[in-house]
Amino acid sequence: VSGTVRLRGHDVTRLPPAARGVGYVPQDAAVFRTMTVRQNLAFALDVRRAPRKEIAARVDELADWLGLARVLDRRAVGLSGGEAQRVALGRALAFRPDILLLDEPLNALDDDTRDDLVRLLDGLKAGGGVTVLHVTHSTAEA
């Protein structure tokens, strides 16, 4: 098998995943259950060895935007589906990726939670600065 992966005109085939500028939100949220919400949101910046002060500021910014400030110091175990999905979204956005991949991000959420997340995603898409690829089987969601 051969080929290349090109993102925004650049060959990223041989770059490590953390250097490709892509954030990913899986269908099942996939939060790190042994970490706190704060640690989950900081993860991508920790891996990239960002300064502590920058990490703290970005985590606070994301927590405010995502409505997670009240649960920052809770472990990710036991979060509601909507909270877990917002944590996964925040973790994917923490390092300010160029491209955001969303795999069925509204799957298995109740109507109110889905509406809240749709508003967040609409704001993200309207704000520009990130290309969003939103995968869904739902025509209404699309």
PDB file of C-alpha atoms in Angstrom:
ATOM      1  CA  VAL A   1       0.000   0.000   0.000  1.00  0.00           C
ATOM      2  CA  SER A   2       1.334   3.406  -0.868  1.00  0.00           C
ATOM      3  CA  GLY A   3       0.173   6.959  -1.080  1.00  0.00           C
ATOM      4  CA  THR A   4       0.294  10.223   0.777  1.00  0.00           C
ATOM      5  CA  VAL A   5      -1.902  12.139   3.163  1.00  0.00           C
ATOM      6  CA  ARG A   6      -2.190  15.806   2.240  1.00  0.00           C
ATOM      7  CA  LEU A   7      -3.857  18.345   4.491  1.00  0.00           C
ATOM      8  CA  ARG A   8      -4.199  21.950   3.397  1.00  0.00           C
ATOM      9  CA  GLY A   9      -1.723  21.330   0.603  1.00  0.00           C
ATOM     10  CA  HIS A  10       0.980  19.792   2.808  1.00  0.00           C
ATOM     11  CA  ASP A  11       2.156  16.193   2.867  1.00  0.00           C
ATOM     12  CA  VAL A  12       1.655  14.997   6.458  1.00  0.00           C
ATOM     13  CA  THR A  13       2.139  11.302   5.742  1.00  0.00           C
ATOM     14  CA  ARG A  14       5.285  10.929   7.816  1.00  0.00           C
ATOM     15  CA  LEU A  15       4.419  13.426  10.531  1.00  0.00           C
ATOM     16  CA  PRO A  16       3.466  12.065  13.930  1.00  0.00           C
ATOM     17  CA  PRO A  17      -0.290  12.453  14.609  1.00  0.00           C
ATOM     18  CA  ALA A  18       0.284  15.295  17.106  1.00  0.00           C
ATOM     19  CA  ALA A  19       2.014  17.340  14.393  1.00  0.00           C
ATOM     20  CA  ARG A  20      -0.742  17.082  11.765  1.00  0.00           C
ATOM     21  CA  GLY A  21      -3.020  19.803  13.138  1.00  0.00           C
ATOM     22  CA  VAL A  22      -6.081  17.551  13.321  1.00  0.00           C
ATOM     23  CA  GLY A  23      -8.438  17.332  16.283  1.00  0.00           C
ATOM     24  CA  TYR A  24     -10.708  14.275  16.530  1.00  0.00           C
ATOM     25  CA  VAL A  25     -13.924  13.671  18.456  1.00  0.00           C
ATOM     26  CA  PRO A  26     -14.931  10.001  18.324  1.00  0.00           C
ATOM     27  CA  GLN A  27     -18.529   8.834  18.409  1.00  0.00           C
ATOM     28  CA  ASP A  28     -18.313   7.467  21.937  1.00  0.00           C
ATOM     29  CA  ALA A  29     -16.570  10.556  23.398  1.00  0.00           C
ATOM     30  CA  ALA A  30     -13.656   8.371  24.596  1.00  0.00           C
ATOM     31  CA  VAL A  31     -12.694  10.503  27.572  1.00  0.00           C
ATOM     32  CA  PHE A  32      -9.738   9.401  29.663  1.00  0.00           C
ATOM     33  CA  ARG A  33     -11.717   8.038  32.601  1.00  0.00           C
ATOM     34  CA  THR A  34      -8.824   7.980  35.072  1.00  0.00           C
ATOM     35  CA  MET A  35      -8.178  11.696  34.549  1.00  0.00           C
ATOM     36  CA  THR A  36     -10.127  14.702  35.738  1.00  0.00           C
ATOM     37  CA  VAL A  37     -12.019  16.856  33.271  1.00  0.00           C
ATOM     38  CA  ARG A  38      -9.243  19.453  33.653  1.00  0.00           C
ATOM     39  CA  GLN A  39      -6.584  16.854  32.784  1.00  0.00           C
ATOM     40  CA  ASN A  40      -8.598  15.679  29.774  1.00  0.00           C
ATOM     41  CA  LEU A  41      -8.861  19.233  28.455  1.00  0.00           C
ATOM     42  CA  ALA A  42      -5.146  19.823  29.040  1.00  0.00           C
ATOM     43  CA  PHE A  43      -4.004  16.531  27.507  1.00  0.00           C
ATOM     44  CA  ALA A  44      -3.205  17.689  23.945  1.00  0.00           C
ATOM     45  CA  LEU A  45      -1.299  20.699  25.259  1.00  0.00           C
ATOM     46  CA  ASP A  46       0.593  18.586  27.802  1.00  0.00           C
ATOM     47  CA  VAL A  47       1.676  16.214  25.025  1.00  0.00           C
ATOM     48  CA  ARG A  48       2.915  19.202  23.042  1.00  0.00           C
ATOM     49  CA  ARG A  49       4.777  20.506  26.109  1.00  0.00           C
ATOM     50  CA  ALA A  50       2.970  23.841  26.172  1.00  0.00           C
ATOM     51  CA  PRO A  51       3.820  26.162  29.077  1.00  0.00           C
ATOM     52  CA  ARG A  52       1.751  25.528  32.240  1.00  0.00           C
ATOM     53  CA  LYS A  53       0.334  29.051  32.231  1.00  0.00           C
ATOM     54  CA  GLU A  54      -0.856  28.676  28.628  1.00  0.00           C
ATOM     55  CA  ILE A  55      -2.426  25.301  29.433  1.00  0.00           C
ATOM     56  CA  ALA A  56      -4.281  26.671  32.459  1.00  0.00           C
ATOM     57  CA  ALA A  57      -5.625  29.634  30.479  1.00  0.00           C
ATOM     58  CA  ARG A  58      -6.785  27.453  27.573  1.00  0.00           C
ATOM     59  CA  VAL A  59      -8.444  24.919  29.892  1.00  0.00           C
ATOM     60  CA  ASP A  60     -10.335  27.718  31.655  1.00  0.00           C
ATOM     61  CA  GLU A  61     -11.383  29.202  28.305  1.00  0.00           C
ATOM     62  CA  LEU A  62     -12.650  25.849  27.029  1.00  0.00           C
ATOM     63  CA  ALA A  63     -14.398  25.016  30.306  1.00  0.00           C
ATOM     64  CA  ASP A  64     -16.278  28.327  30.210  1.00  0.00           C
ATOM     65  CA  TRP A  65     -17.257  27.932  26.543  1.00  0.00           C
ATOM     66  CA  LEU A  66     -18.333  24.300  26.981  1.00  0.00           C
ATOM     67  CA  GLY A  67     -20.122  24.778  30.300  1.00  0.00           C
ATOM     68  CA  LEU A  68     -17.721  22.488  32.148  1.00  0.00           C
ATOM     69  CA  ALA A  69     -16.301  24.882  34.761  1.00  0.00           C
ATOM     70  CA  ARG A  70     -18.276  23.275  37.603  1.00  0.00           C
ATOM     71  CA  VAL A  71     -16.919  19.781  36.842  1.00  0.00           C
ATOM     72  CA  LEU A  72     -13.268  20.595  36.068  1.00  0.00           C
ATOM     73  CA  ASP A  73     -11.904  18.748  39.087  1.00  0.00           C
ATOM     74  CA  ARG A  74     -14.160  15.707  38.790  1.00  0.00           C
ATOM     75  CA  ARG A  75     -12.843  12.506  37.313  1.00  0.00           C
ATOM     76  CA  ALA A  76     -14.280  11.791  33.883  1.00  0.00           C
ATOM     77  CA  VAL A  77     -15.882   8.612  35.230  1.00  0.00           C
ATOM     78  CA  GLY A  78     -19.579   9.180  35.783  1.00  0.00           C
ATOM     79  CA  LEU A  79     -20.017  12.172  33.490  1.00  0.00           C
ATOM     80  CA  SER A  80     -23.299  12.374  31.620  1.00  0.00           C
ATOM     81  CA  GLY A  81     -23.192  11.623  27.889  1.00  0.00           C
ATOM     82  CA  GLY A  82     -23.393  15.314  27.069  1.00  0.00           C
ATOM     83  CA  GLU A  83     -20.660  16.254  29.531  1.00  0.00           C
ATOM     84  CA  ALA A  84     -18.389  13.529  28.183  1.00  0.00           C
ATOM     85  CA  GLN A  85     -18.994  14.654  24.606  1.00  0.00           C
ATOM     86  CA  ARG A  86     -18.198  18.275  25.539  1.00  0.00           C
ATOM     87  CA  VAL A  87     -14.980  17.110  27.251  1.00  0.00           C
ATOM     88  CA  ALA A  88     -14.013  15.186  24.109  1.00  0.00           C
ATOM     89  CA  LEU A  89     -14.739  18.257  21.978  1.00  0.00           C
ATOM     90  CA  GLY A  90     -12.689  20.476  24.279  1.00  0.00           C
ATOM     91  CA  ARG A  91      -9.787  18.049  24.286  1.00  0.00           C
ATOM     92  CA  ALA A  92      -9.827  18.002  20.468  1.00  0.00           C
ATOM     93  CA  LEU A  93      -9.902  21.806  20.277  1.00  0.00           C
ATOM     94  CA  ALA A  94      -7.400  22.545  23.036  1.00  0.00           C
ATOM     95  CA  PHE A  95      -4.382  22.884  20.756  1.00  0.00           C
ATOM     96  CA  ARG A  96      -6.327  24.944  18.179  1.00  0.00           C
ATOM     97  CA  PRO A  97      -6.253  22.442  15.306  1.00  0.00           C
ATOM     98  CA  ASP A  98      -6.617  23.498  11.672  1.00  0.00           C
ATOM     99  CA  ILE A  99      -9.016  20.607  11.028  1.00  0.00           C
ATOM    100  CA  LEU A 100     -11.601  19.052  13.341  1.00  0.00           C
ATOM    101  CA  LEU A 101     -13.021  15.599  12.611  1.00  0.00           C
ATOM    102  CA  LEU A 102     -16.349  14.840  14.293  1.00  0.00           C
ATOM    103  CA  ASP A 103     -17.546  11.229  14.148  1.00  0.00           C
ATOM    104  CA  GLU A 104     -21.277  11.113  14.996  1.00  0.00           C
ATOM    105  CA  PRO A 105     -20.819  13.706  17.770  1.00  0.00           C
ATOM    106  CA  LEU A 106     -24.551  13.879  18.572  1.00  0.00           C
ATOM    107  CA  ASN A 107     -25.193  10.140  18.648  1.00  0.00           C
ATOM    108  CA  ALA A 108     -26.955   8.783  21.750  1.00  0.00           C
ATOM    109  CA  LEU A 109     -27.594  12.211  23.303  1.00  0.00           C
ATOM    110  CA  ASP A 110     -30.978  13.298  24.631  1.00  0.00           C
ATOM    111  CA  ASP A 111     -32.773  16.100  22.777  1.00  0.00           C
ATOM    112  CA  ASP A 112     -31.827  18.933  25.159  1.00  0.00           C
ATOM    113  CA  THR A 113     -28.173  17.878  25.267  1.00  0.00           C
ATOM    114  CA  ARG A 114     -28.126  17.472  21.481  1.00  0.00           C
ATOM    115  CA  ASP A 115     -29.564  20.989  21.046  1.00  0.00           C
ATOM    116  CA  ASP A 116     -26.907  22.443  23.387  1.00  0.00           C
ATOM    117  CA  LEU A 117     -24.101  20.694  21.504  1.00  0.00           C
ATOM    118  CA  VAL A 118     -25.528  21.792  18.134  1.00  0.00           C
ATOM    119  CA  ARG A 119     -25.380  25.419  19.338  1.00  0.00           C
ATOM    120  CA  LEU A 120     -21.745  24.949  20.375  1.00  0.00           C
ATOM    121  CA  LEU A 121     -20.840  23.357  17.031  1.00  0.00           C
ATOM    122  CA  ASP A 122     -22.701  26.033  15.067  1.00  0.00           C
ATOM    123  CA  GLY A 123     -20.736  28.704  16.950  1.00  0.00           C
ATOM    124  CA  LEU A 124     -17.492  26.881  16.260  1.00  0.00           C
ATOM    125  CA  LYS A 125     -18.233  26.536  12.556  1.00  0.00           C
ATOM    126  CA  ALA A 126     -19.389  30.163  12.251  1.00  0.00           C
ATOM    127  CA  GLY A 127     -16.261  31.417  14.025  1.00  0.00           C
ATOM    128  CA  GLY A 128     -14.001  30.117  11.273  1.00  0.00           C
ATOM    129  CA  GLY A 129     -10.386  29.290  11.835  1.00  0.00           C
ATOM    130  CA  VAL A 130     -11.028  25.547  11.787  1.00  0.00           C
ATOM    131  CA  THR A 131     -12.251  23.284   9.004  1.00  0.00           C
ATOM    132  CA  VAL A 132     -14.901  20.929  10.402  1.00  0.00           C
ATOM    133  CA  LEU A 133     -15.655  17.525   8.896  1.00  0.00           C
ATOM    134  CA  HIS A 134     -18.848  16.311  10.558  1.00  0.00           C
ATOM    135  CA  VAL A 135     -19.731  12.662   9.879  1.00  0.00           C
ATOM    136  CA  THR A 136     -23.330  11.648  10.532  1.00  0.00           C
ATOM    137  CA  HIS A 137     -25.947   9.165   9.379  1.00  0.00           C
ATOM    138  CA  SER A 138     -28.735  11.554  10.348  1.00  0.00           C
ATOM    139  CA  THR A 139     -30.173  13.659   7.527  1.00  0.00           C
ATOM    140  CA  ALA A 140     -31.747  16.006  10.083  1.00  0.00           C
ATOM    141  CA  GLU A 141     -28.360  16.536  11.750  1.00  0.00           C
ATOM    142  CA  ALA A 142     -26.637  17.073   8.408  1.00  0.00           C
TER     143      ALA A 142
END
